Coordinates of C-alpha atoms and ligand atoms in Angstrom, one line a residue:
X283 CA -163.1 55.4 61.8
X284 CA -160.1 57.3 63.0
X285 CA -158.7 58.7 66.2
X286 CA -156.3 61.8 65.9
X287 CA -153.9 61.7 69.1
X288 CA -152.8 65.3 69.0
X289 CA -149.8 67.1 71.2
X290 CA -151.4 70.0 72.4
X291 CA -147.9 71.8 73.3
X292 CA -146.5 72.7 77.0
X293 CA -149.7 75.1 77.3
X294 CA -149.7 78.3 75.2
X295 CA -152.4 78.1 72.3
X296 CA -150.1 80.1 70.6
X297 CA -147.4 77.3 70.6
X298 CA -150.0 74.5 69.0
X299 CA -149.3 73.6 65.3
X300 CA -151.6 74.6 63.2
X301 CA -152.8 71.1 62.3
X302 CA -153.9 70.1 66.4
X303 CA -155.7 74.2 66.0
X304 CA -157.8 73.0 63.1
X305 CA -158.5 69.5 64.4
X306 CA -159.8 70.8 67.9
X307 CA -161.8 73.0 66.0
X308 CA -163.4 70.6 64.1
X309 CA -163.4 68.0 67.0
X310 CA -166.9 66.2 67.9
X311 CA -165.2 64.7 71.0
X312 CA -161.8 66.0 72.6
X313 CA -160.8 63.8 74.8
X314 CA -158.1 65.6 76.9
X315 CA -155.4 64.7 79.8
X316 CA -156.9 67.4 81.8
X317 CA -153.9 67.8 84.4
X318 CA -151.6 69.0 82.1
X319 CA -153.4 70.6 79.0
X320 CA -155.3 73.7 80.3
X321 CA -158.1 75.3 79.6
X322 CA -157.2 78.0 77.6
X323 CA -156.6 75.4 74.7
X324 CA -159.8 72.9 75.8
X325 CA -161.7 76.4 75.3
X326 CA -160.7 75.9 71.3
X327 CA -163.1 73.3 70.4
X328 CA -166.6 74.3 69.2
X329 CA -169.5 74.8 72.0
X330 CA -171.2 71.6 71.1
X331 CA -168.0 69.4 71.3
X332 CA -168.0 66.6 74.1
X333 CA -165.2 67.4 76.3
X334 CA -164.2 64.5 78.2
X335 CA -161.1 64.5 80.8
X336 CA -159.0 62.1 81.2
X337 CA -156.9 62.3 84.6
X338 CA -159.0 60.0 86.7
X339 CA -159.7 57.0 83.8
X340 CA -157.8 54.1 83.5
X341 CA -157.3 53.0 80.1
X342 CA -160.4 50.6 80.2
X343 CA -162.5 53.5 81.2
X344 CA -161.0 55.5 78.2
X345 CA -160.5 53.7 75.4
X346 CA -164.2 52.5 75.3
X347 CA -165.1 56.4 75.4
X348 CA -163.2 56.6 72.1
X349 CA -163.6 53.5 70.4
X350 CA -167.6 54.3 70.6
X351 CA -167.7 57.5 69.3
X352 CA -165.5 57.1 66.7
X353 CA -167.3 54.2 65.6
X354 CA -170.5 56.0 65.4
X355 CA -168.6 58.5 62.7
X356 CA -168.0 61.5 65.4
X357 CA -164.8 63.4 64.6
X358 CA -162.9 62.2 67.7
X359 CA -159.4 63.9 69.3
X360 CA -157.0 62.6 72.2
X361 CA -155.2 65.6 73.4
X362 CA -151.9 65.0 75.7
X363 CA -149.4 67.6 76.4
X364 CA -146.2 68.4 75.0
X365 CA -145.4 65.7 72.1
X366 CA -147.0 62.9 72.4
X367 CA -143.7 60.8 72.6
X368 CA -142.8 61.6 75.5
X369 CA -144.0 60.2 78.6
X370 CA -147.2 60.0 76.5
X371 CA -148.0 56.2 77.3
X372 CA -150.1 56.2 73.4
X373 CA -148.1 52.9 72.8
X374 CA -151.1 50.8 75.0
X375 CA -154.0 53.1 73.4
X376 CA -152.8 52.8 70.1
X377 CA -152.3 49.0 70.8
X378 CA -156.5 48.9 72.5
X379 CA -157.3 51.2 69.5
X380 CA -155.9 49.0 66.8
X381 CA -157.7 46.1 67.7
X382 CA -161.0 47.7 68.2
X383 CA -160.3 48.0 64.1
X384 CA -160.1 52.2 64.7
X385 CA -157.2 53.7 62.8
X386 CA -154.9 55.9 64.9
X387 CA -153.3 59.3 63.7
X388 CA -150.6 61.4 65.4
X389 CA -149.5 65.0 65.6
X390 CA -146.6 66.0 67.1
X391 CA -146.7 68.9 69.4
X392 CA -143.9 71.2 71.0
X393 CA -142.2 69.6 73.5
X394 CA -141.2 71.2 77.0
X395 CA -138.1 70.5 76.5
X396 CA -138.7 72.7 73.1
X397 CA -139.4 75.6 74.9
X398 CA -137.4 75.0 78.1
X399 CA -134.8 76.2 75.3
X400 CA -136.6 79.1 73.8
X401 CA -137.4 80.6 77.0
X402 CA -133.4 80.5 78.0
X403 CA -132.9 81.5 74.9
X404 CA -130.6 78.7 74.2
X405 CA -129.4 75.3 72.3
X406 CA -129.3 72.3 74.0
X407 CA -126.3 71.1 72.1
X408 CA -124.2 74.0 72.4
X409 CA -120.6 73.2 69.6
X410 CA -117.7 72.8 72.0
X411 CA -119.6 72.3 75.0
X412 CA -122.7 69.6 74.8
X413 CA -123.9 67.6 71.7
X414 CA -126.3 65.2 73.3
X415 CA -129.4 65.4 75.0
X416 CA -130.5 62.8 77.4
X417 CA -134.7 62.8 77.9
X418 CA -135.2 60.9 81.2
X419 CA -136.9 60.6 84.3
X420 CA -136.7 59.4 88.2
X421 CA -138.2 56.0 89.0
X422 CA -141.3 55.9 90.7
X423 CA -144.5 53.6 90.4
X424 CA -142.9 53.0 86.7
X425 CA -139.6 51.8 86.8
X426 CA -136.6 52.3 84.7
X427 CA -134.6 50.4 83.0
X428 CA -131.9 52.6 82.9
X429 CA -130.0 53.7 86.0
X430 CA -130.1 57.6 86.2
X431 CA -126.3 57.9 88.1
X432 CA -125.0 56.3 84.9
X433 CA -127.2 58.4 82.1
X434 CA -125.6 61.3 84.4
X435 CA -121.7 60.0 83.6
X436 CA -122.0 61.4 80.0
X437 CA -122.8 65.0 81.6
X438 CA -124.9 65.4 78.5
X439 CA -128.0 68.1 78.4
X440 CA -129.7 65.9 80.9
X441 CA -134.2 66.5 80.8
X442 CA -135.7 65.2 84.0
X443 CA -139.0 65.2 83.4
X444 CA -142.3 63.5 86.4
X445 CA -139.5 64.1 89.0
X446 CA -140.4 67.3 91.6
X447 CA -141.9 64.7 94.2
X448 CA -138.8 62.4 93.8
X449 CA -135.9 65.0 93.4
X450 CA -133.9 64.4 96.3
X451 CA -133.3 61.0 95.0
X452 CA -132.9 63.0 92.0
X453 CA -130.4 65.1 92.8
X454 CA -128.4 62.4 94.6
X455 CA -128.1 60.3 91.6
X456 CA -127.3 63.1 89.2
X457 CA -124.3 64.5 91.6
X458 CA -122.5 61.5 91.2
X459 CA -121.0 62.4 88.0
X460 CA -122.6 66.2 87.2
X461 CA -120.1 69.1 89.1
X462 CA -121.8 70.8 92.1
X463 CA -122.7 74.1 90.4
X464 CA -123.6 72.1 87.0
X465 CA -126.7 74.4 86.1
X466 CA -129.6 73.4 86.2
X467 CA -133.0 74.9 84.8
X468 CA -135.8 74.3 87.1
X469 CA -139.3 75.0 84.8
X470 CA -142.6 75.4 86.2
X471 CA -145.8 75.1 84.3
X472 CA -144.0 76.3 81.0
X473 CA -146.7 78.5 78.6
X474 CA -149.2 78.3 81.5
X475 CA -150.1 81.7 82.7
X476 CA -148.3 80.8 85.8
X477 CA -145.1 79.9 84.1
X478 CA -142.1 80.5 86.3
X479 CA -138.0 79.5 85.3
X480 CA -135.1 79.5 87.5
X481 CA -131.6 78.4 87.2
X482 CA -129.7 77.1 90.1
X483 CA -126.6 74.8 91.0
X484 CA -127.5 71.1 90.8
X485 CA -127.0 71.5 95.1
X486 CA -130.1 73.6 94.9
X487 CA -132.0 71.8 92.7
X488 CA -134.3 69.7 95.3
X489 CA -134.2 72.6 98.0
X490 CA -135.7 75.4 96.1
X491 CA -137.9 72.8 94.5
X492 CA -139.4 72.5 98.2
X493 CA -138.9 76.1 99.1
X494 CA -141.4 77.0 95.9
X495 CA -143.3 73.9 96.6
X496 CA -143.4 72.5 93.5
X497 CA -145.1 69.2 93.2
X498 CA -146.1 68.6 89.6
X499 CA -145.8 70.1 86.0
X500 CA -141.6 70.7 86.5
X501 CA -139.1 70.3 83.8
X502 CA -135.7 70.0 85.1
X503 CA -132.7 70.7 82.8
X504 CA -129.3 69.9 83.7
X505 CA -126.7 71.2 81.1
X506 CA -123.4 72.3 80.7
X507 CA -124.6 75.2 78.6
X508 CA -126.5 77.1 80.6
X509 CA -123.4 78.1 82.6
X510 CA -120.8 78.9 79.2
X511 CA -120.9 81.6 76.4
X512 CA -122.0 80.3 72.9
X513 CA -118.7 78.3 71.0
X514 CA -118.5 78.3 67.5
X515 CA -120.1 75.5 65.2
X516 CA -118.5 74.3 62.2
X517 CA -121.9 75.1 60.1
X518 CA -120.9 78.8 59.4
X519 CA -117.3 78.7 60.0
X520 CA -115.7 80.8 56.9
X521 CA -112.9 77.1 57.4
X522 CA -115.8 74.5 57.0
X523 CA -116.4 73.3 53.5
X524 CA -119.9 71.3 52.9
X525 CA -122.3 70.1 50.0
X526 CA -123.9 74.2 50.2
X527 CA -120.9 75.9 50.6
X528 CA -117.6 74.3 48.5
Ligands
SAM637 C1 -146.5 62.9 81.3 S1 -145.1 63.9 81.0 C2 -145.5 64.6 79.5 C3 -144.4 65.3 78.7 C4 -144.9 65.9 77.4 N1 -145.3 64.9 76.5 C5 -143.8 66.8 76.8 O1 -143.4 66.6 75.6 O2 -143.4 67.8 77.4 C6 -145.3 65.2 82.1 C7 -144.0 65.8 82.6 O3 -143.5 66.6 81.5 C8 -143.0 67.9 82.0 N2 -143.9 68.9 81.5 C9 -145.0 68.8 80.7 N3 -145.5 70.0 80.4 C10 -144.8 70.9 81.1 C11 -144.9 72.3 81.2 N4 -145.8 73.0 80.5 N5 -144.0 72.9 82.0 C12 -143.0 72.2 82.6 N6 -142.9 70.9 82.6 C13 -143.8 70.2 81.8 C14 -143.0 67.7 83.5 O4 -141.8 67.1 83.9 C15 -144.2 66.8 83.8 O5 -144.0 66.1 85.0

């Protein structure tokens, strides 16, 4: 009795891993967060497998809908977008799942953030320039133990993720310490066939996020980076000596 919680990726079929391809294929049951994995990769899983969405359940509704099937020996998969370890709330249905006595398996997926990066054909943690990266969010209905002003004071790579419908407040917090024309990346529907990118000052970021009314499915990515040629890192720098190279 096992449930296989798979990341399904951002939303290109292309960009699953080959191990969430072969487990919707062979999936009796995908059970799938329907407002953020589309239907190009629901379309994966065989004719006869139960497709059951997920948006509008609350976690009594849905972890019954697993627990059942996979008690009754169907081949059952929880697909959520992106990896699963982010903003993936599994922690409470692994919890439910656990003490229904059915055995949980994960596979990571491509995050967003992931291809926020191949898109701009950049690195996050550019040598010289940026070596952190800060995955956050705005508070909403869930709050936040961290303060976003203050995660914005290391003027890291910065990942606001659940934000377009707060990101005024955003954008308020995040001037505080981030420069005015700090770039940031403002990513719609990344690997959707509606995919759009654009990159603006942080003093644009909630105005062109209204202009283009986006509401849901935005990545934003405030870096440093995205305004600066590439430095130079010290892995293949003639000067740097390490364990592969003496
Ligand atoms: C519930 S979180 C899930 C994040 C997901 N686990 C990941 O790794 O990307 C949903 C938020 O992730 C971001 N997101 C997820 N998929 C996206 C995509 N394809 N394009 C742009 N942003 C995306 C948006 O900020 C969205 O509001």
């Amino acid at each position: 009795m096992k449930v296989y919680i798979v990341g399904a990726g951002p939303g290109d079929p292309e960009l699953l891993t080959v191990r969430a391809m072969r487990l919707i294929q062979q999936a009796d049951v995908l059970v799938y967060a329907d407002s953020l994995v589309p239907p190009a990769i629901v379309a994966l899983a065989r004719p006869d497998c139960t497709r059951i969405p997920t948006k509008s359940l609350t976690l009594e509704e849905l972890i019954p809908l697993m627990v059942d099937r996979a008690r009754a020996g169907q081949h059952v998969v929880r697909l959520q977008s992106g990896d699963v370890s982010i903003y993936g709330a599994i922690a409470e249905q692994i919890q439910a799942l656990h003490q229904a006595g059915v055995a949980v398996e994960i596979v990571p997926g491509i995050g967003s953030l992931q291809l926020a990066a191949a898109r701009l054909l950049t690195e996050w943690t550019l040598p010289g320039v940026v070596q952190t990266v800060i995955l956050t969010r705005t508070p909403g209905a869930t709050p936040m133990p961290e303060n976003l002003a203050d995660l914005a004071a290391h003027r890291a790579t910065l990942a606001l993720y659940l934000s377009a419908r707060l990101v005024d407040k955003a954008q308020a917090e995040l001037q505080k310490h981030y420069t005015s024309d700090t770039p940031v990346a403002i990513c719609h529907r990344l690997g959707w066939p509606q995919e759009r990118i654009w990159l603006a000052p942080l003093t644009e970021m909630a105005a062109l996020t209204h202009r283009e009314n986006l509401t849901r499915t935005t990545l934003y990515v405030v870096s440093p980076v995205l305004g600066v040629q590439a430095g130079r890192s010290c892995l293949y720098h003639p000067q740097h000596r390490h364990l592969f190279r003496p």
